[in-house]
Coordinates of C-alpha atoms and ligand atoms in Angstrom, one line a residue:
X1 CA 1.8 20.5 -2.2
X2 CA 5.2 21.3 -1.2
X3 CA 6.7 19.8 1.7
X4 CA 9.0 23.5 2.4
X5 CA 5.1 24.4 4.4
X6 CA 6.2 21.3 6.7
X7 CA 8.1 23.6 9.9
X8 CA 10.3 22.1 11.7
X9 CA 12.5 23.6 15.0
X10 CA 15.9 24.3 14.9
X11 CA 16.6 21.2 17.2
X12 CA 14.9 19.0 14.9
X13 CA 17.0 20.5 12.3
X14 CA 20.7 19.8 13.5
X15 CA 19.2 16.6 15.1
X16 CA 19.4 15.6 11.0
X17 CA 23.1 15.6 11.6
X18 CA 23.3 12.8 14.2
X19 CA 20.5 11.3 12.5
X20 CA 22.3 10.7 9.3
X21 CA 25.3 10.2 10.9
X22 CA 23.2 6.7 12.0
X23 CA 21.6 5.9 9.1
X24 CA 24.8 6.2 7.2
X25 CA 26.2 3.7 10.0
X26 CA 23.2 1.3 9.7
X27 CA 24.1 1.2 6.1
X28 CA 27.9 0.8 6.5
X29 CA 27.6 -2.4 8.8
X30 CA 25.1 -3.5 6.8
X31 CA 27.4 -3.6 3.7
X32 CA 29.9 -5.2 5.7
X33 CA 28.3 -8.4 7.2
X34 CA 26.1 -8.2 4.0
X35 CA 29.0 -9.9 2.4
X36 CA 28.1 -13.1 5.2
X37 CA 24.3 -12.7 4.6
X38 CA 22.2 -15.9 5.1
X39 CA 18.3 -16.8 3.4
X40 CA 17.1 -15.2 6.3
X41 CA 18.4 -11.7 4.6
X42 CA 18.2 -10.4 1.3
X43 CA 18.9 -12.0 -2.0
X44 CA 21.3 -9.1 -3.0
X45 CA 23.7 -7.2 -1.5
X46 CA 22.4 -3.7 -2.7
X47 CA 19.0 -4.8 -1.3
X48 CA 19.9 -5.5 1.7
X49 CA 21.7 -2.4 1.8
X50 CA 18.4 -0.3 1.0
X51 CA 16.6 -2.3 3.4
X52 CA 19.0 -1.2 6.3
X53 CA 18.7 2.1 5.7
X54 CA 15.1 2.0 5.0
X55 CA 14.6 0.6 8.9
X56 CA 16.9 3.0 10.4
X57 CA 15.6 5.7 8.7
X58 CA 12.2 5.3 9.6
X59 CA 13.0 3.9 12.7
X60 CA 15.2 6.8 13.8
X61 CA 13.4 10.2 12.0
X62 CA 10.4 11.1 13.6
X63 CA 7.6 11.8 10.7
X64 CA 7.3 15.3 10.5
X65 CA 11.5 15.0 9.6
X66 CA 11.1 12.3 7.0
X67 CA 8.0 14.7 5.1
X68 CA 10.2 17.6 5.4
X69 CA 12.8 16.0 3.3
X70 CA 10.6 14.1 0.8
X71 CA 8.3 15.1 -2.0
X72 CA 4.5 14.2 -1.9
X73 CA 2.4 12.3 -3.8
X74 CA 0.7 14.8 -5.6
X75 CA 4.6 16.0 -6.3
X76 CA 5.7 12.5 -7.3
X77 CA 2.3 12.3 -10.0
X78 CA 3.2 16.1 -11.5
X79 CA 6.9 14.9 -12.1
X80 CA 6.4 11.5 -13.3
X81 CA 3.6 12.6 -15.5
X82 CA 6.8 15.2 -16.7
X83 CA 9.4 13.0 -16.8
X84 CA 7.3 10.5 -19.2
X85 CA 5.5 13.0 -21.3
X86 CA 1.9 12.2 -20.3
X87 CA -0.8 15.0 -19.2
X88 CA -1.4 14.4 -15.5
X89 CA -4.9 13.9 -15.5
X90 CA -6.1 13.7 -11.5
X91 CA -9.6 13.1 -10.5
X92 CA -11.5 15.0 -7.3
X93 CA -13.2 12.3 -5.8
X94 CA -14.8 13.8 -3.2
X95 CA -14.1 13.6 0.7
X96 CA -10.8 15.2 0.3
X97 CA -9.8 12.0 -2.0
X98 CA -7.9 12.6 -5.5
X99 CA -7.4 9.7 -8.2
X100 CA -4.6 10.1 -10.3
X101 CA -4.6 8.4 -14.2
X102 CA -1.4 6.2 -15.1
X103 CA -2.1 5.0 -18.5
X104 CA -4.6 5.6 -21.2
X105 CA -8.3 5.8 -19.0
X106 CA -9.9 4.4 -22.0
X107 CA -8.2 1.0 -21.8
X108 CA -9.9 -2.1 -21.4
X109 CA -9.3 -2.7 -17.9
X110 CA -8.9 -0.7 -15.1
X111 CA -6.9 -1.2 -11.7
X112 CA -7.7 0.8 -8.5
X113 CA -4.6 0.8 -6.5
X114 CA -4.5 1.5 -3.2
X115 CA -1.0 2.9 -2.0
X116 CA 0.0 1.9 1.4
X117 CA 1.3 5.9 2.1
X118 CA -1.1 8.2 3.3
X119 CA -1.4 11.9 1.0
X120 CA 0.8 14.1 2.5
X121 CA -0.3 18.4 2.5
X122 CA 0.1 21.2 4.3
X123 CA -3.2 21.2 6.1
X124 CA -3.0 17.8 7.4
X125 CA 0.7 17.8 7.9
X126 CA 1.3 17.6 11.7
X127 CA -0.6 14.5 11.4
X128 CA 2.5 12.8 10.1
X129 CA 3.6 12.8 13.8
X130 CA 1.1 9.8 14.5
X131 CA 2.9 7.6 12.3
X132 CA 6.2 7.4 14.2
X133 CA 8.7 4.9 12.9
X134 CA 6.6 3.2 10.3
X135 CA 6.8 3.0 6.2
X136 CA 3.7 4.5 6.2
X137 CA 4.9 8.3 7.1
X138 CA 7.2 7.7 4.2
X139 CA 6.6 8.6 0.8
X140 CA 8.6 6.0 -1.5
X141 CA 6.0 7.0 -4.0
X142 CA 8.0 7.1 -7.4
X143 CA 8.0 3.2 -6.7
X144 CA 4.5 2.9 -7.1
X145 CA 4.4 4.7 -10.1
X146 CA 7.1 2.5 -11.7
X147 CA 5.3 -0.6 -10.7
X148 CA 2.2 1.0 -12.4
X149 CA 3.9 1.2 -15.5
X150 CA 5.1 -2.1 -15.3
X151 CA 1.9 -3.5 -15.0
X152 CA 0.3 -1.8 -18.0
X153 CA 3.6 -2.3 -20.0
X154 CA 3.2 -6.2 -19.4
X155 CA -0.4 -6.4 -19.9
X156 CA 0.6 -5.0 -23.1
X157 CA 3.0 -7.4 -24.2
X158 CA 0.4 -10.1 -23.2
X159 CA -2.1 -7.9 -25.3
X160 CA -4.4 -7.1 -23.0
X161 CA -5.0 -3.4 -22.0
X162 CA -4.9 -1.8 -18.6
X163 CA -4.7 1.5 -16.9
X164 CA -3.8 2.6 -13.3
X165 CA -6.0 5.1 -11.3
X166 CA -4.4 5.1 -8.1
X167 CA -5.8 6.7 -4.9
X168 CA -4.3 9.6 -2.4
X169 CA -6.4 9.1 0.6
X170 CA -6.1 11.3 3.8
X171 CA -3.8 11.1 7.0
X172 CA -5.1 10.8 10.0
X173 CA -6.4 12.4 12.5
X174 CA -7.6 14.9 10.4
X175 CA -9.8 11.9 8.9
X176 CA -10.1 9.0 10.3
X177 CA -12.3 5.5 9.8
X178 CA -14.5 5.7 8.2
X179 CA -13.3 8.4 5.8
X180 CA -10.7 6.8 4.2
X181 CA -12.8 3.9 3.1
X182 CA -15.3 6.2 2.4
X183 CA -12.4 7.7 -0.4
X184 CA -11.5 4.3 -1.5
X185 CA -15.2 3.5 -2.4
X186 CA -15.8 6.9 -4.2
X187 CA -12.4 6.0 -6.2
X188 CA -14.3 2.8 -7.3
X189 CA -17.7 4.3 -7.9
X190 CA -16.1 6.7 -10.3
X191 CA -14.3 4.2 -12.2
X192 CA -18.0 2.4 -12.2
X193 CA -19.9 5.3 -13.3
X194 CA -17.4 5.4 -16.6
X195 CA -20.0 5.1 -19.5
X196 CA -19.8 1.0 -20.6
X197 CA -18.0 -0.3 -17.8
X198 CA -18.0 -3.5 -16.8
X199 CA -17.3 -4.5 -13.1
X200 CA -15.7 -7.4 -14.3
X201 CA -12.6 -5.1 -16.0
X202 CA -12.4 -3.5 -13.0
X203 CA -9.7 -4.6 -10.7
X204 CA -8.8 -3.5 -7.1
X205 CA -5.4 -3.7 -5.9
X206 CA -3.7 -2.8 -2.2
X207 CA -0.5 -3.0 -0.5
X208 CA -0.3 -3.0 3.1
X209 CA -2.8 -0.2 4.5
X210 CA -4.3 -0.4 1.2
X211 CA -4.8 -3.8 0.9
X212 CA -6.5 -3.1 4.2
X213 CA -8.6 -1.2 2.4
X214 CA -9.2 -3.4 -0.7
X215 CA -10.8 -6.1 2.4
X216 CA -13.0 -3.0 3.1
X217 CA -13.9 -1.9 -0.2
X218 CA -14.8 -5.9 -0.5
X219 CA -16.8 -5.7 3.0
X220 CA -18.7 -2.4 1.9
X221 CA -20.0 -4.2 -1.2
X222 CA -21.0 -7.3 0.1
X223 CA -22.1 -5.8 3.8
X224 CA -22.7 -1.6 2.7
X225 CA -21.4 0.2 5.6
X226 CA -23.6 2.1 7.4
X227 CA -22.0 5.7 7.0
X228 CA -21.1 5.1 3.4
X229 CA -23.1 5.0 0.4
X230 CA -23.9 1.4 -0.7
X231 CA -22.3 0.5 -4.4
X232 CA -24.2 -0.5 -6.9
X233 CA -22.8 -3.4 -8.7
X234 CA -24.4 -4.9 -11.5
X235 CA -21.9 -7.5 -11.5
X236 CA -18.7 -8.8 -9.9
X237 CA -15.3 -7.0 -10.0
X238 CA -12.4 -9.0 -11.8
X239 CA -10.4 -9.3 -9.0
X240 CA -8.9 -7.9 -5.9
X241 CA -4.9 -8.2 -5.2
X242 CA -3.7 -7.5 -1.5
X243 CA -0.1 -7.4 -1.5
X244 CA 0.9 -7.6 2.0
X245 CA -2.9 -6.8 3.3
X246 CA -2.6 -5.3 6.9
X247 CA -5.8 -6.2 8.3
X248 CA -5.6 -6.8 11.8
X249 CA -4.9 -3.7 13.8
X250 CA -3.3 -5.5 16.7
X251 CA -1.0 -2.6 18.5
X252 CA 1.5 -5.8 18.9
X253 CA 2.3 -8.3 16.4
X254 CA 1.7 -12.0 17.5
X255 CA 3.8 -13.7 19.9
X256 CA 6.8 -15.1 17.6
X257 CA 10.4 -15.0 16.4
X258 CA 10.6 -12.1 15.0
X259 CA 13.6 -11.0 13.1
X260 CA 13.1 -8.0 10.8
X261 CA 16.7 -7.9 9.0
X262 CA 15.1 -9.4 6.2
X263 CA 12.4 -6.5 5.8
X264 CA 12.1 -2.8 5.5
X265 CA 10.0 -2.2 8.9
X266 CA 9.8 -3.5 12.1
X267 CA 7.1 -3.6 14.5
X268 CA 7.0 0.1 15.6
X269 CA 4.7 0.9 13.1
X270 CA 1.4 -1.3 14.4
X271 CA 0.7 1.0 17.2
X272 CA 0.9 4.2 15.3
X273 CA -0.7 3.3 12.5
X274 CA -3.6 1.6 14.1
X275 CA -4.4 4.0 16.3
X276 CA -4.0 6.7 13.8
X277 CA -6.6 5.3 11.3
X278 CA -8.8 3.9 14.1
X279 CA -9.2 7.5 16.1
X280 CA -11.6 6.6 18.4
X281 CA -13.3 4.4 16.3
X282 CA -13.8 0.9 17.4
X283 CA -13.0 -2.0 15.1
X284 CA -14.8 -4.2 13.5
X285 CA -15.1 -6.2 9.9
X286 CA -14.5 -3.6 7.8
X287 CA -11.2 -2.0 9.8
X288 CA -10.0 -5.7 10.6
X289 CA -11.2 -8.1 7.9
X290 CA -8.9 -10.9 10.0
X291 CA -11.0 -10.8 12.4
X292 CA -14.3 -11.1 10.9
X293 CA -16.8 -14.5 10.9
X294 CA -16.1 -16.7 8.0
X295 CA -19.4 -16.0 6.3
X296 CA -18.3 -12.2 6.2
X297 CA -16.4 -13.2 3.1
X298 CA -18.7 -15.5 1.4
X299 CA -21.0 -12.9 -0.6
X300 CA -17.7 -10.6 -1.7
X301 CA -18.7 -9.6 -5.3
X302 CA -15.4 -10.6 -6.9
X303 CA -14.0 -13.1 -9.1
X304 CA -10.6 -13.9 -7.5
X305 CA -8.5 -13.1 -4.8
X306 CA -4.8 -12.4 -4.4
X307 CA -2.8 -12.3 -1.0
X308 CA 0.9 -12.0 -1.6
X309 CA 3.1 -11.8 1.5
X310 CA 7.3 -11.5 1.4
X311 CA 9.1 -14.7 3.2
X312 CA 10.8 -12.0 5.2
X313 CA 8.1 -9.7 6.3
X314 CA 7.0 -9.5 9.5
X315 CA 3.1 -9.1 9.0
X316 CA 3.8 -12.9 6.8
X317 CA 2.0 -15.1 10.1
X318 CA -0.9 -12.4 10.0
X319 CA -1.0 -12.4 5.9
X320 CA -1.2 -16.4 6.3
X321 CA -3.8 -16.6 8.8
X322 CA -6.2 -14.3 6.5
X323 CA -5.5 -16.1 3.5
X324 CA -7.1 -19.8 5.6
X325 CA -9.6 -18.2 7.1
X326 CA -10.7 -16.5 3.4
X327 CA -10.3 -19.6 2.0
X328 CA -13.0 -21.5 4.5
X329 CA -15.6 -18.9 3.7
X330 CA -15.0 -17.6 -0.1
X331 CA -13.7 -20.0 -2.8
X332 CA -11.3 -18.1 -4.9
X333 CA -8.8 -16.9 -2.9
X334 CA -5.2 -18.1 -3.4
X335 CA -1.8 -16.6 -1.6
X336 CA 1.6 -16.2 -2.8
X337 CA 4.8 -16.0 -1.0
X338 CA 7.8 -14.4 -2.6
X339 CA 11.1 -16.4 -1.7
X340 CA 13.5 -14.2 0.5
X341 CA 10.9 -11.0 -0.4
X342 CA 10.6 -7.5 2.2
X343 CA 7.3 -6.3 3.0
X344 CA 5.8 -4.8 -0.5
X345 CA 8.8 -5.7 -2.6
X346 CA 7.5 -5.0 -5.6
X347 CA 7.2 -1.3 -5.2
X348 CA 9.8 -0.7 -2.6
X349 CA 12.5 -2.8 -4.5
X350 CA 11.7 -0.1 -7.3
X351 CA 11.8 2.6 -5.4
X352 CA 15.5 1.5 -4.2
X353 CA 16.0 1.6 -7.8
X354 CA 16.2 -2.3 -8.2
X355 CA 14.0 -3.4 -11.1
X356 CA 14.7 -6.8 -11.0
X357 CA 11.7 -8.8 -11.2
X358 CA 10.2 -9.9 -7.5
X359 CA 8.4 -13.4 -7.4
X360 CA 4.9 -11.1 -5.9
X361 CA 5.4 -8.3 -8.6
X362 CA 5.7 -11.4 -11.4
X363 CA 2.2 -13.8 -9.5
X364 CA 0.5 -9.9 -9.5
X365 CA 1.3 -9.2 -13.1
X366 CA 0.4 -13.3 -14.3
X367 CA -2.4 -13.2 -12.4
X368 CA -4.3 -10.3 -13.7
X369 CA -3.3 -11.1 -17.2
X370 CA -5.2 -13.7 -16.7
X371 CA -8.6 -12.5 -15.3
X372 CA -8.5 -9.0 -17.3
X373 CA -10.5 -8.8 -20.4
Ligands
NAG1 C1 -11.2 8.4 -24.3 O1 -12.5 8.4 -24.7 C2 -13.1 9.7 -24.6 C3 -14.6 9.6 -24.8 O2 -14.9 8.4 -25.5 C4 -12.4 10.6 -25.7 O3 -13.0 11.9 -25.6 C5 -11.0 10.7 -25.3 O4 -10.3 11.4 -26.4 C6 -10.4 9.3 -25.2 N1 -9.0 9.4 -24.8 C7 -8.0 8.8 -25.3 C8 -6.7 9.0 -24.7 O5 -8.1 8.0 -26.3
NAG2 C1 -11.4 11.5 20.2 O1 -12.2 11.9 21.3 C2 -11.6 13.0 22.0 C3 -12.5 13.2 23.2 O2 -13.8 13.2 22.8 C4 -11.5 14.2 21.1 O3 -10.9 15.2 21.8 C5 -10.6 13.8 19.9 O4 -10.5 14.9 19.0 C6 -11.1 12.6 19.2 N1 -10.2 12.2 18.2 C7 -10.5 11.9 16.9 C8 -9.4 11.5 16.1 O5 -11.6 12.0 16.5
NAG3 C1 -19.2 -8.8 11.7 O1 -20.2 -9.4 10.9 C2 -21.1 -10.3 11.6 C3 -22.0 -10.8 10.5 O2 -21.4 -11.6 9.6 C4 -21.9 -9.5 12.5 O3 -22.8 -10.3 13.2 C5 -21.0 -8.8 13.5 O4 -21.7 -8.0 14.4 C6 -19.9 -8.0 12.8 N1 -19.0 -7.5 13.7 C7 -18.5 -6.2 13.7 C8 -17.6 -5.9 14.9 O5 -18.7 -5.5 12.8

């Protein structure tokens, strides 16, 4: 849908002008003391040049700004689709959910990837507004749809066959918890009411507010929710991979040092996008999976699980503190830390138009070579 339908006022028009006029600053110093960067800071200079800009954009456009002067999702599919020479083929899911195909959907394997951006249309545009200041109000989409294609591209290579079918769930508060998990499982049940498939070629795959939901897609199978229809598994998926899984809706980030110069958001976003899912739901295992009782995790039908986390991010201590709990109730669960790595490097490094290889994009890739069939 096009982003023209998003209004805005005439003040929030010429505010563009100072607005730029600081994110172009941002960038400036940032290229200047770049040159004197420490580990604490990105390995490249161009990076941490994106990354600047990246935080003082979303840190100094209010939402309803940033959609007016980006593309959607649904925009992002058509054109890559285009650009590549593939039939878009998207998928009604059902509760306002669409799953888009990246690949060929007869492959081998499948991986449900959930985005950490929220769809963005004309109905449920003003809703941008609750995401103030965070990555998720931005729609760096064309980097997830790279990363896509470098996943099936190395499966390939390692001959093993994969496709994408990614998920566009809806903003808040137009739908709020439950109803986005309730689109992330109907993504799933599709894929598992494909004639002859196996759960065990079917992979699940998250970053950030999707990785959230890749913890509740786990939760809903082991525990089925009560508002949502239970799924019927006839065996365990292949594996689930939670890059930089935000499961702990905390409005505040734990006490620590924080320094965010090494990442691409800083801790405005918790409130807005906790509160924004959450509505006036309360929370429990299936919103906050870091919070739940070790045995919560011990039945979850999957093979193995991946956490990745950045060295630089600022959700790493909440990423870490998952990943040991996990572990003391479910065996297979392994993390990965990316040396000197942003928040979701692997698709926002890409969408900077860096394809250099991260350390998570790399574990990711190895990892479900591995475990796919
Ligand atoms: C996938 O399989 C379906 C049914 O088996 C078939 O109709 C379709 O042409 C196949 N698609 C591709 C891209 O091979
Ligand atoms: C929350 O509750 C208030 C008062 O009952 C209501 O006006 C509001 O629409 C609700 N918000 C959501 C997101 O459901
Ligand atoms: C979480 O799961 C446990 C059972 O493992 C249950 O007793 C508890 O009520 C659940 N809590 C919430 C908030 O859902």
């Amino acid at each position: 849908m096009s982003l023209s339908t998003v209004k805005l006022t005439l003040q929030q028009k010429l505010d563009f002008l100072p607005a730029i006029a600081s994110i172009a600053l941002a960038g400036f110093y940032a290229l200047l003391t770049g040159l004197w960067r420490t580990e604490r800071e990105a390995k490249t200079l161009f990076l941490h040049f994106g990354y600047a800009i990246f935080r003082q954009a979303t840190a100094r456009l209010t939402p309803s700004q940033m959609q007016y002067i980006l593309p959607s999702s649904d925009k992002i599919y058509e054109r890559y689709a285009k650009k590549n020479h593939i039939q878009a083929q998207s998928v009604e899911l059902g509760y306002g959910a669409l799953g888009h195909w990246v690949g060929d959907r007869n492959a081998t394997n499948v991986l449900v990837w959930y985005h950490g951006k929220h769809r963005l249309s004309k109905q449920r545009s003003e809703s941008i507004a609750h995401y103030a200041g965070g990555g998720f109000g931005l729609p760096a989409n064309m980097g997830y749809f790279k990363f896509y294609a470098h996943v099936i591209r190395d499966l390939q290579r390692a001959g093993k066959s994969i496709a994408v079918f990614g998920l566009t769930y809806t903003l808040a508060p137009h739908a709020t918890y439950p109803t986005q998990l309730k689109q992330a499982v109907s993504a799933v049940r599709y894929i598992l009411s494909q004639p002859n498939r196996d759960p065990a070629t079917v992979f699940l795959g998250g970053d950030s507010a999707g990785g959230n939901l890749v913890g509740g897609v786990l939760s809903h199978a082991a525990h089925p929710h009560p508002e949502i229809e239970p799924l019927d598994l006839t065996a365990n998926f292949g594996g689930a991979a939670m890059i930089a899984p935000w499961t702990l809706l905390d409005t505040e980030f734990p006490e620590q040092e924080i320094y965010h110069g090494g990442d691409i958001i800083t801790q405005a976003v918790a409130q807005p996008w906790a509160s924004g899912y959450l509505g006036n739901a309360t929370r429990d295992n299936y919103t906050d999976l870091s919070n739940a009782p070790i045995d919560w995790y011990e039945n979850f039908p999957v093979n193995q699980v991946l956490l990745t986390g950045g060295e630089h991010e600022i959700l790493l201590p909440i990423i870490r503190d998952l990943a040991e709990k996990f572990k003391k109730g479910f065996q297979n669960v392994e993390l990965f830390v990316g040396r000197r790595e942003c928040h979701v490097a692997p698709i926002y490094n890409l969408e900077l138009g860096d394809s250099t290889e991260t350390e998570q994009g790399k574990k990711v890739k190895s990892w479900l070579t591995e475990l796919a069939l």
